[in-house]
PDB file of C-alpha atoms in Angstrom:
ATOM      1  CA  UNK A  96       0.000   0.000   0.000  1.00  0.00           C
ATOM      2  CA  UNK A  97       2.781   2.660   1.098  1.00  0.00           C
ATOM      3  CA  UNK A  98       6.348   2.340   1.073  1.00  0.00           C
ATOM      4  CA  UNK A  99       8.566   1.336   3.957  1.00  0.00           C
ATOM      5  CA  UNK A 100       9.932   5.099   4.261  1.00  0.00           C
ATOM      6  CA  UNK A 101       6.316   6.754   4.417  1.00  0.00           C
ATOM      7  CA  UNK A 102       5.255   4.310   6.915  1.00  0.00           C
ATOM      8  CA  UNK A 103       7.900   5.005   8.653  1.00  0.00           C
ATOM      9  CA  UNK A 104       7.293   8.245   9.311  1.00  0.00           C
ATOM     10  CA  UNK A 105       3.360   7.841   9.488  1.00  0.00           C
ATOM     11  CA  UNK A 106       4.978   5.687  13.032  1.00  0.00           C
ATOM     12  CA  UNK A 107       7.344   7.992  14.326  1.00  0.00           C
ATOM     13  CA  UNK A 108       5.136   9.603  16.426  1.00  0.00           C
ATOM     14  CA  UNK A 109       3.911   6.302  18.017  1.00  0.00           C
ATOM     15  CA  UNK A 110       7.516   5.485  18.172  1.00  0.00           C
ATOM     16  CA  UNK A 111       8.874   8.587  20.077  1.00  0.00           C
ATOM     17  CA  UNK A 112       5.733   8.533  22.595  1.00  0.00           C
ATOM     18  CA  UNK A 113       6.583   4.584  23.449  1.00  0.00           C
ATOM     19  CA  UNK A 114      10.347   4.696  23.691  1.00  0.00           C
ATOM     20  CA  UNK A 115      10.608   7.949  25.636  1.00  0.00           C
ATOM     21  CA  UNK A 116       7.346   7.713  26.974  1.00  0.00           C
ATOM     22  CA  UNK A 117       6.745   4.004  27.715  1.00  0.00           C
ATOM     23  CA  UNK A 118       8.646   0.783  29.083  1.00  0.00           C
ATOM     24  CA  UNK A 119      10.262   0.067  32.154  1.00  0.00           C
ATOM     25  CA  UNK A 120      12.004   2.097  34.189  1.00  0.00           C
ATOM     26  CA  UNK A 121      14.932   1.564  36.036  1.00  0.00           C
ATOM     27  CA  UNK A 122      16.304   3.854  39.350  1.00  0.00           C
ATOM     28  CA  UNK A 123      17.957   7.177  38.432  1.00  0.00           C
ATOM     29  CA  UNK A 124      19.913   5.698  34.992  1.00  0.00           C
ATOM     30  CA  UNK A 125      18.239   7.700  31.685  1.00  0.00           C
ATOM     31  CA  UNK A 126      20.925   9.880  30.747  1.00  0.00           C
ATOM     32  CA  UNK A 127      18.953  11.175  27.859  1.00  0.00           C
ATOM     33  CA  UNK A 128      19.337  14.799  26.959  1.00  0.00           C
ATOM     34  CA  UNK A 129      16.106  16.724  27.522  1.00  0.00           C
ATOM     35  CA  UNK A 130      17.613  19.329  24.272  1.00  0.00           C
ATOM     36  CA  UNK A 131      17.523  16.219  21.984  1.00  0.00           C
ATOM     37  CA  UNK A 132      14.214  15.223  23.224  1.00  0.00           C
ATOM     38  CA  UNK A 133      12.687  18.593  22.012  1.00  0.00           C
ATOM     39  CA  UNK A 134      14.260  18.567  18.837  1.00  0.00           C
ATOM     40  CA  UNK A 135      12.639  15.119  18.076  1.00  0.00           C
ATOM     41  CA  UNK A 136       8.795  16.482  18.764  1.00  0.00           C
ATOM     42  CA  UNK A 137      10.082  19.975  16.715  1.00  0.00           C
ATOM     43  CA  UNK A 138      10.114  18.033  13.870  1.00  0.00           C
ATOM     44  CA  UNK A 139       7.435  15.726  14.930  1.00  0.00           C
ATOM     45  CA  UNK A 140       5.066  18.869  14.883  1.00  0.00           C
ATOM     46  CA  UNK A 141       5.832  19.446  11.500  1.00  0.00           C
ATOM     47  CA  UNK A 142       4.983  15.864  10.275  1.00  0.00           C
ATOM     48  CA  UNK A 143       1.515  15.387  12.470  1.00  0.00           C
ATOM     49  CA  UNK A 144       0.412  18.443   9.977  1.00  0.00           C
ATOM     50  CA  UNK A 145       1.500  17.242   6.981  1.00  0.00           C
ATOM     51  CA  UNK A 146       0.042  13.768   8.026  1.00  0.00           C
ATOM     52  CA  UNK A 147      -3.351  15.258   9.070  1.00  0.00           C
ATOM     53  CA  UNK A 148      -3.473  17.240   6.316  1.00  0.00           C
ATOM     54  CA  UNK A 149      -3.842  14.185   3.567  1.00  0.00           C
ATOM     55  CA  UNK A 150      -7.280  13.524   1.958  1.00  0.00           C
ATOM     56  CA  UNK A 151      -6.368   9.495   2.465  1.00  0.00           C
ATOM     57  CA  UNK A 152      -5.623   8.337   5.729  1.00  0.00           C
ATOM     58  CA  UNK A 153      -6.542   4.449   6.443  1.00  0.00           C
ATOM     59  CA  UNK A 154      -5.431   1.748   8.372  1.00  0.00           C
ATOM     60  CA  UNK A 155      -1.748   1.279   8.003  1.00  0.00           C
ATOM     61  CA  UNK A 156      -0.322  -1.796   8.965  1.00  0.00           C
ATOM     62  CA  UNK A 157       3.613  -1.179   9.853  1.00  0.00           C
ATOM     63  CA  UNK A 158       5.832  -2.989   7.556  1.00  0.00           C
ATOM     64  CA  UNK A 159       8.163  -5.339   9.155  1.00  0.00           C
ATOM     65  CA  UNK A 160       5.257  -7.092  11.341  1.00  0.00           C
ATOM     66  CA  UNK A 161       7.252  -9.019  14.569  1.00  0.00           C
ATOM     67  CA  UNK A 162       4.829 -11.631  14.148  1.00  0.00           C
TER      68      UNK A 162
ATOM     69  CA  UNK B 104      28.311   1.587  30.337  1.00  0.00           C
ATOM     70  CA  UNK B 105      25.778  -1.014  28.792  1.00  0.00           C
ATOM     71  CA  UNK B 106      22.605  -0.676  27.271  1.00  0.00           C
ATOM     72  CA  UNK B 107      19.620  -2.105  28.416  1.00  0.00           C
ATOM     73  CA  UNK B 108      17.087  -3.588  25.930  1.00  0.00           C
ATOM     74  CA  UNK B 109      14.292  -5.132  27.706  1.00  0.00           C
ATOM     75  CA  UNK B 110      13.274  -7.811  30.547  1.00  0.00           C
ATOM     76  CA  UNK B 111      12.138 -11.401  29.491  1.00  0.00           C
ATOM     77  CA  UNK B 112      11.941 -14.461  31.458  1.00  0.00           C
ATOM     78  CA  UNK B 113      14.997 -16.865  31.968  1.00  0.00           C
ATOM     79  CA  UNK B 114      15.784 -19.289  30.725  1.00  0.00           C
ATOM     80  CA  UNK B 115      14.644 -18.419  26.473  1.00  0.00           C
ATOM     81  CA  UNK B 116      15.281 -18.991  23.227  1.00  0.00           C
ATOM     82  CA  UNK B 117      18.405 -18.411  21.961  1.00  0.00           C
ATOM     83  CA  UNK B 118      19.003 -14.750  21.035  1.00  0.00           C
ATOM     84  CA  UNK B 119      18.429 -13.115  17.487  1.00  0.00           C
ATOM     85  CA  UNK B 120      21.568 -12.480  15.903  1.00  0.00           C
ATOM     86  CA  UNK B 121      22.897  -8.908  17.258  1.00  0.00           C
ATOM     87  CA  UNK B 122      25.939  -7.656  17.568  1.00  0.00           C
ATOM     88  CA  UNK B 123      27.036  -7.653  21.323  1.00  0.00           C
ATOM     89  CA  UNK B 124      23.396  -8.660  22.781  1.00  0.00           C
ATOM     90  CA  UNK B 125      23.660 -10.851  26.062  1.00  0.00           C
ATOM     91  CA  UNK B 126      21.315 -12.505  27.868  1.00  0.00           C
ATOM     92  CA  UNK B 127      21.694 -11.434  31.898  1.00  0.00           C
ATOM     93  CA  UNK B 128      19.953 -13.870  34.311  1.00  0.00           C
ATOM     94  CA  UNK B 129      18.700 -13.257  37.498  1.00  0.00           C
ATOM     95  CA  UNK B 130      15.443 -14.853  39.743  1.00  0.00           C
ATOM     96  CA  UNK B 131      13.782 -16.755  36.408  1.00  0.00           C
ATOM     97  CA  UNK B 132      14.058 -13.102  34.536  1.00  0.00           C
ATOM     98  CA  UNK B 133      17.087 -11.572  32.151  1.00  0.00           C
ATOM     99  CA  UNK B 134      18.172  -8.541  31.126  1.00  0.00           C
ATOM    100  CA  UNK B 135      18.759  -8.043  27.756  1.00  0.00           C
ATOM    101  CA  UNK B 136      21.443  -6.040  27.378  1.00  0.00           C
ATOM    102  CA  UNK B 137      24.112  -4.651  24.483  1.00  0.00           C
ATOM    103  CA  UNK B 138      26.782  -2.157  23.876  1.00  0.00           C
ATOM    104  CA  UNK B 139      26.606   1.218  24.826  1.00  0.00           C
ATOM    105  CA  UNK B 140      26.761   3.755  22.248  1.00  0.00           C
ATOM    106  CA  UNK B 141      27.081   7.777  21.518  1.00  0.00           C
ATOM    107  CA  UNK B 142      23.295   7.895  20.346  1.00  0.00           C
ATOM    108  CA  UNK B 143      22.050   6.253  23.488  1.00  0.00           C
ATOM    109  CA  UNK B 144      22.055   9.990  24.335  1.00  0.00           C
ATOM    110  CA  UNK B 145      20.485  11.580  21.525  1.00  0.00           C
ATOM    111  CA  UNK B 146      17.134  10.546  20.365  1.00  0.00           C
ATOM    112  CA  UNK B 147      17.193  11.099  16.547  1.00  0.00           C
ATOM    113  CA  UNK B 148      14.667   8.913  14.496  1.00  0.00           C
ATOM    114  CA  UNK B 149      17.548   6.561  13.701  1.00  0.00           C
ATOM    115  CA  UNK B 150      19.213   6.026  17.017  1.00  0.00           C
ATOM    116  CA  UNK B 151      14.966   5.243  18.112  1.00  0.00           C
ATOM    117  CA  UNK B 152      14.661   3.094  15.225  1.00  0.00           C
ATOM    118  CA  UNK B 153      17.742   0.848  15.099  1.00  0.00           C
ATOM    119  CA  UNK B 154      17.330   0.272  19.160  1.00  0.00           C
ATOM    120  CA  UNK B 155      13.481  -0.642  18.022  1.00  0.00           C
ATOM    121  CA  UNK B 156      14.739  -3.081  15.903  1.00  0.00           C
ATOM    122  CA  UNK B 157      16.689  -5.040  18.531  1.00  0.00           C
ATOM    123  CA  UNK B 158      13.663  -4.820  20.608  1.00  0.00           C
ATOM    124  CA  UNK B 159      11.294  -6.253  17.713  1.00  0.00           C
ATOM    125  CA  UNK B 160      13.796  -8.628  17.146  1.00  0.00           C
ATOM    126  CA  UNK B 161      13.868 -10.216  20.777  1.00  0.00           C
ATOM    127  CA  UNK B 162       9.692 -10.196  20.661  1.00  0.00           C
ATOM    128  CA  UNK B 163       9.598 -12.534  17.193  1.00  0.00           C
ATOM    129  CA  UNK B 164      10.291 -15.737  19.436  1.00  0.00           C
ATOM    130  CA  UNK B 165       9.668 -13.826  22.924  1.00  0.00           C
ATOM    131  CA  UNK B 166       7.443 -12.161  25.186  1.00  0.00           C
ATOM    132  CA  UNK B 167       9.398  -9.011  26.466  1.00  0.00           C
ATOM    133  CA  UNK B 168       9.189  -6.051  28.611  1.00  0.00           C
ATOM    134  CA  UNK B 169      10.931  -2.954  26.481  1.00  0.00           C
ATOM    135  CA  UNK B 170      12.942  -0.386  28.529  1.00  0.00           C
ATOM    136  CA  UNK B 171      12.613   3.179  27.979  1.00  0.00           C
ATOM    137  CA  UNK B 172      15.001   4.415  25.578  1.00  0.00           C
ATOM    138  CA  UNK B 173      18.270   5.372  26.941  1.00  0.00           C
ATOM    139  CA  UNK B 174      18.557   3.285  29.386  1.00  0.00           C
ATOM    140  CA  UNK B 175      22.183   2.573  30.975  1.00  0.00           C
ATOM    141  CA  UNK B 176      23.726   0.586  33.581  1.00  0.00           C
ATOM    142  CA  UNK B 177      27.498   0.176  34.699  1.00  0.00           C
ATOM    143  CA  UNK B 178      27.582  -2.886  33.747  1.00  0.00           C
ATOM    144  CA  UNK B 179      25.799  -6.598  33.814  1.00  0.00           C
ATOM    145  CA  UNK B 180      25.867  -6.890  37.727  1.00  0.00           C
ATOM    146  CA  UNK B 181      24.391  -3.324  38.042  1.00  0.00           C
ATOM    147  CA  UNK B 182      21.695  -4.825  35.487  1.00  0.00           C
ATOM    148  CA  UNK B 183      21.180  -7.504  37.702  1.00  0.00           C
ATOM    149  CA  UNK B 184      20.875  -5.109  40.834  1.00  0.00           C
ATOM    150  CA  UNK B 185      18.076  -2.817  39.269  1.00  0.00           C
ATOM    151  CA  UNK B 186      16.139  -6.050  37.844  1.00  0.00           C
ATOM    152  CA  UNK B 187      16.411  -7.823  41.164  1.00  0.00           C
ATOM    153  CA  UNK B 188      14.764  -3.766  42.681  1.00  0.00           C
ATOM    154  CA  UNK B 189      11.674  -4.745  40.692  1.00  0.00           C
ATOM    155  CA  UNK B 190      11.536  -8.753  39.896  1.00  0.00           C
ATOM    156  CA  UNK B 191       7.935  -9.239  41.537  1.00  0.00           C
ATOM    157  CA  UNK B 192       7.032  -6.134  38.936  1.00  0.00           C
ATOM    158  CA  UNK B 193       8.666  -7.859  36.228  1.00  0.00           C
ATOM    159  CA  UNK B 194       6.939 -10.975  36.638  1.00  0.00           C
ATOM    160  CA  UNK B 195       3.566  -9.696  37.076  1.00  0.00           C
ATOM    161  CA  UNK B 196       3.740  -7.102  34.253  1.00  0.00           C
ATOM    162  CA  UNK B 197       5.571 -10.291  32.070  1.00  0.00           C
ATOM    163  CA  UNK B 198       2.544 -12.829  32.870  1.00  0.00           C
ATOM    164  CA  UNK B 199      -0.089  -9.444  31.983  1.00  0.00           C
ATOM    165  CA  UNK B 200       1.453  -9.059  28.178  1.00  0.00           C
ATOM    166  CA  UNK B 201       2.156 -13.595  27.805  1.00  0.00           C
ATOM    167  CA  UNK B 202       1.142 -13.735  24.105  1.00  0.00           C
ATOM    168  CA  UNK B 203       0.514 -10.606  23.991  1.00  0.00           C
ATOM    169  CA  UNK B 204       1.751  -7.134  21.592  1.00  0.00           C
ATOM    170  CA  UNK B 205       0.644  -3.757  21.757  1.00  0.00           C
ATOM    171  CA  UNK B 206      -0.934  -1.564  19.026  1.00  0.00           C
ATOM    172  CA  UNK B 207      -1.657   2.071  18.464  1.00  0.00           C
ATOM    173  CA  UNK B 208      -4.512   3.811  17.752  1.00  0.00           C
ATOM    174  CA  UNK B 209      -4.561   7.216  16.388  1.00  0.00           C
ATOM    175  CA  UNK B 210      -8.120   9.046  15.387  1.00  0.00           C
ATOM    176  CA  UNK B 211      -8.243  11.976  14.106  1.00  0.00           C
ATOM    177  CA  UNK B 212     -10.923  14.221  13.031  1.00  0.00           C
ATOM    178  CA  UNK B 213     -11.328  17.846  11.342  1.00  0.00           C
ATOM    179  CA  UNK B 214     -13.367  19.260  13.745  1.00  0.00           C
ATOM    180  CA  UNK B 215     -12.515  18.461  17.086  1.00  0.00           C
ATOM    181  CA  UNK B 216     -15.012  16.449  18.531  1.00  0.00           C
ATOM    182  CA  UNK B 217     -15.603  13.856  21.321  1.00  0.00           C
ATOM    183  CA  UNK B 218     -14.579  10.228  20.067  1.00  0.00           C
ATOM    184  CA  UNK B 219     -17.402   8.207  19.328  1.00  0.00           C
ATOM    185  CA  UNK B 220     -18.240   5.795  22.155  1.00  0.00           C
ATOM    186  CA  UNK B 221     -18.536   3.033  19.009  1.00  0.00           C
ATOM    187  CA  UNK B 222     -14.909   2.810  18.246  1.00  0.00           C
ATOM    188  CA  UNK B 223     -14.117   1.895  21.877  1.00  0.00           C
ATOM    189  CA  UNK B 224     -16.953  -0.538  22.197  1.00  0.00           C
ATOM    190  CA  UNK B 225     -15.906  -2.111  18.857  1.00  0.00           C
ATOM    191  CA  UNK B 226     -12.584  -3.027  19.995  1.00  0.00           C
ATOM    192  CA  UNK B 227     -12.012  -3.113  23.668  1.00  0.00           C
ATOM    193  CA  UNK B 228     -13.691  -6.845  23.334  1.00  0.00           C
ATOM    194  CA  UNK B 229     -10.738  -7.790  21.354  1.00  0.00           C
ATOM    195  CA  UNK B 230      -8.220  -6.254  23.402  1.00  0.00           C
ATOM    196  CA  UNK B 231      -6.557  -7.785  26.931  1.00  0.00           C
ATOM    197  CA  UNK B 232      -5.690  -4.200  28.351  1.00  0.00           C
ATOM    198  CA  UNK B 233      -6.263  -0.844  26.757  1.00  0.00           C
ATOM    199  CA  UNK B 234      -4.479   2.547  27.790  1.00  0.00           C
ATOM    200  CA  UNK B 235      -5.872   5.862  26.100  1.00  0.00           C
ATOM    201  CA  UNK B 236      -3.717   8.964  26.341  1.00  0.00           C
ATOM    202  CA  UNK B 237      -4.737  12.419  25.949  1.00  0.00           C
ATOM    203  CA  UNK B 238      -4.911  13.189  21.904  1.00  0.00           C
ATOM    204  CA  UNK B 239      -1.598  14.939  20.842  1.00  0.00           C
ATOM    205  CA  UNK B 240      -3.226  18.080  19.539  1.00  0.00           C
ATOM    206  CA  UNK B 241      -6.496  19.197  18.975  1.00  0.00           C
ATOM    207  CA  UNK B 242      -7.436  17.524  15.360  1.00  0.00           C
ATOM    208  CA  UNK B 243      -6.935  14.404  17.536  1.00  0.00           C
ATOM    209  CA  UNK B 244     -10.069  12.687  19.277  1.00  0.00           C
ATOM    210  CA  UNK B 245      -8.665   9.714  20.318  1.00  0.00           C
ATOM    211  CA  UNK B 246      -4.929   7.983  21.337  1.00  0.00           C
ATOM    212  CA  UNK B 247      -4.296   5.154  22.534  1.00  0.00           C
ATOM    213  CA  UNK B 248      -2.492   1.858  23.044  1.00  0.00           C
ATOM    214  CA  UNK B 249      -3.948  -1.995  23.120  1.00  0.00           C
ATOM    215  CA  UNK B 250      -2.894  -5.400  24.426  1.00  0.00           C
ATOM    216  CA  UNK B 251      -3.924  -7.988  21.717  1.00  0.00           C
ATOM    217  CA  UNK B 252      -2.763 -11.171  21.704  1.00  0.00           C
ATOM    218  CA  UNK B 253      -0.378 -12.443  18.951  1.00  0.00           C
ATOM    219  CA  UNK B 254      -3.080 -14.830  17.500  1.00  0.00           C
ATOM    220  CA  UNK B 255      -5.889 -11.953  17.423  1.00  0.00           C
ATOM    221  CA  UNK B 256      -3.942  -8.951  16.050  1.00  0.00           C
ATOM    222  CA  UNK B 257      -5.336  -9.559  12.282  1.00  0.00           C
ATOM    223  CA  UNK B 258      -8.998  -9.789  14.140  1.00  0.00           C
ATOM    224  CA  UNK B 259      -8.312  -6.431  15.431  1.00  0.00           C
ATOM    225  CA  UNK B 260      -6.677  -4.889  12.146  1.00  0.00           C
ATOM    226  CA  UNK B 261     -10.126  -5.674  10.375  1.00  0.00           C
ATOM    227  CA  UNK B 262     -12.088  -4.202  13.326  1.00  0.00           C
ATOM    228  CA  UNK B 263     -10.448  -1.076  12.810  1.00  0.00           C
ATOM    229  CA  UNK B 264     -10.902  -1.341   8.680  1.00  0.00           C
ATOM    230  CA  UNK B 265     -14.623  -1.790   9.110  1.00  0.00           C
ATOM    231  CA  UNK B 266     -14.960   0.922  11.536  1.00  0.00           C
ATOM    232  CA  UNK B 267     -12.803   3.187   9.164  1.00  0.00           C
ATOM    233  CA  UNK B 268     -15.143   2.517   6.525  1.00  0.00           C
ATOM    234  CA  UNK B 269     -18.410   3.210   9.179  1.00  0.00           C
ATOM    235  CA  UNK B 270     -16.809   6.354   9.977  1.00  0.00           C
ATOM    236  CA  UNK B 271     -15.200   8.804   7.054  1.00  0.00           C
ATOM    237  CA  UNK B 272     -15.381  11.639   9.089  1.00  0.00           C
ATOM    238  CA  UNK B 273     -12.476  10.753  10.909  1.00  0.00           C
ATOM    239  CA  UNK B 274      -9.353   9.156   9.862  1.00  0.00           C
ATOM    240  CA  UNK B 275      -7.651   5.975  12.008  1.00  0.00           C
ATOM    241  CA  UNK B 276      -4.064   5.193  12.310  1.00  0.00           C
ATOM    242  CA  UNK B 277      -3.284   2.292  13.161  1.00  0.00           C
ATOM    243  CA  UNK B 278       0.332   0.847  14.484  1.00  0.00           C
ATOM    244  CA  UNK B 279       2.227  -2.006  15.518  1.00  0.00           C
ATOM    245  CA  UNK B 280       2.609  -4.298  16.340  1.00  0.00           C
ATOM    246  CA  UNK B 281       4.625  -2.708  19.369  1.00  0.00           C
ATOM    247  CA  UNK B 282       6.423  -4.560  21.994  1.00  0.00           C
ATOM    248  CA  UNK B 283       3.843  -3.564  24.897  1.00  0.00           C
ATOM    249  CA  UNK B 284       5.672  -0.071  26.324  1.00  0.00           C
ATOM    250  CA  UNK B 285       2.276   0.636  27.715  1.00  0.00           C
ATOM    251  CA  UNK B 286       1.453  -2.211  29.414  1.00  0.00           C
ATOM    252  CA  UNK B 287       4.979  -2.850  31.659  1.00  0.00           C
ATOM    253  CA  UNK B 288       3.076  -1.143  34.835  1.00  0.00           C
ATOM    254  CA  UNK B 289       6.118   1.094  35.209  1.00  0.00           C
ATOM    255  CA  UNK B 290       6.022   4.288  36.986  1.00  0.00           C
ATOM    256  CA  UNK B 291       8.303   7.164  35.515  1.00  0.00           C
TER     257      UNK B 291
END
C-alpha cells in the first residue's frame, strides 16, 4: 500500500511517545538529553500536519510485522 | 556503560543475531542487554529506530518487557541489581502481556469532537488491556495503546478497517505491532 519510508514516518510519532514515553524504568539511569528530546517532537510537529493534512488516511499496517 | 534492551523471562530462546546482545539472568528473569553507544544519548529517528529493531527482534520468538530508551547501567551486575529492585514487577507485568503485543490507535478528526463511544466498544472486546492517552493536539479525538494477543492482532486490524469505513469523518491510524511499552506497569 505505502512504502517502507512513508510508513515510517506515518509511526514515528507512536515510536517517540513509546520509547521515551513508555517501558520500564529503572532507578535514576536515563541519561537522555532533555535538548535532543525537544528537537525530536520539533520536527514531529511538523509531520503530524502534513500527516493530518492528507485527503487518504486508512489503516496502516507497519511494515516489518514481529509476528 | 551497557545498554539495556528489555526484561524477558529466563531461561529463552536463543538470542536473534545482534551484535554484542547478552542474555543477563537473574530470579527466572534476564536482562537483555548490548553495547553502549554515543546515540544512546540523543534521540534522533535513527538512534529510536535501530534500538526498536533489537527490541522487535527479541519479541519474534519472545514475550518481552521494552525499557525506555536510553537506558544505561554500569555494567551486567548493576543490570542484575536494578532487575532484582523490581523482579515481583517484572513478573507480574511479564505474565499481563504472555502472548501478547501492543498496538496504536490514532483518530483523528477535522473538527474536534468527542470520540465516538462506538470505536471503543468495537474493539475493547478484542483487546486484553487498553491505555488511552490524551490526543496529541487538537485535530486528535482519540490515542491510545492496546494489548492484543499475537493470535488476534489480524482480528483487530479488520475491526479497525470496518470501523474506518463506518466512519469517514475521521481518519484511524493504526500501528504495531509494538512490543507492549504501555502495558509494563512502570512508573516514571
Amino acid at each position: 500500500m505505502t512504502t517502507t519510508v512513508a510508513n515510517r514516518e506515518v509511526a514515528l510519532v507512536d515510536l517517540v511517545d513509546r520509547l521515551l514515553g513508555g517501558g520500564v524504568v529503572i532507578a535514576g539511569d536515563i541519561t537522555l538529553s532533555v535538548a535532543d528530546v525537544d528537537l525530536v517532537y520539533v520536527s514531529l510537529r511538523a509531520l503530524i500536519s502534513s500527516v493530518a493534512t492528507a485527503e487518504e488516511e486508512g489503516v496502516l499496517p507497519r511494515m516489518g510485522s514481529a509476528l | 556503560m551497557i545498554r539495556l534492551y528489555a526484561f524477558a523471562r529466563h531461561p529463552g530462546p536463543a538470542l536473534p543475531d545482534v551484535p554484542g546482545l547478552v542474555e543477563v539472568p537473574f530470579d527466572g528473569l534476564a536482562a537483555l542487554c548490548g553495547p553502549a553507544a554515543e546515540d544512546d544519548r540523543e534521540a534522533t529517528p535513527e538512534a529510536l529506530w535501530r534500538h526498536e529493531e533489537v527490541v522487535e527482534a527479541l519479541m519474534r520468538d519472545r514475550d518481552v518487557l521494552p525499557a525506555r530508551f536510553g537506558t544505561r547501567v554500569a555494567d551486567e551486575a548493576d543490570a542484575v541489581r536494578a532487575g532484582t529492585a523490581q523482579a515481583e514487577g517484572l513478573h507480574a507485568a511479564l505474565a499481563h502481556v504472555s502472548g501478547a503485543v501492543e498496538l496504536s490507535l490514532r483518530v483523528r478528526a477535522r473538527e474536534p469532537a468527542e470520540c465516538p463511544e462506538a470505536l471503543e466498544r468495537r474493539l475493547a472486546p478484542l483487546a486484553r488491556d487498553a491505555v488511552t492517552s490524551p490526543p496529541g493536539d487538537e485535530g486528535e479525538v482519540l490515542r491510545a495503546a492496546y494489548l492484543v494477543e499475537r493470535v488476534r492482532v489480524g482480528e483487530f486490524q479488520a475491526q479497525v478497517a470496518r470501523l474506518q469505513a463506518d466512519h469517514g469523518d475521521l481518519a484511524l491510524l493504526l500501528t504495531g505491532p509494538w512490543p507492549p511499552y504501555s502495558f509494563t506497569g512502570a512508573r516514571a
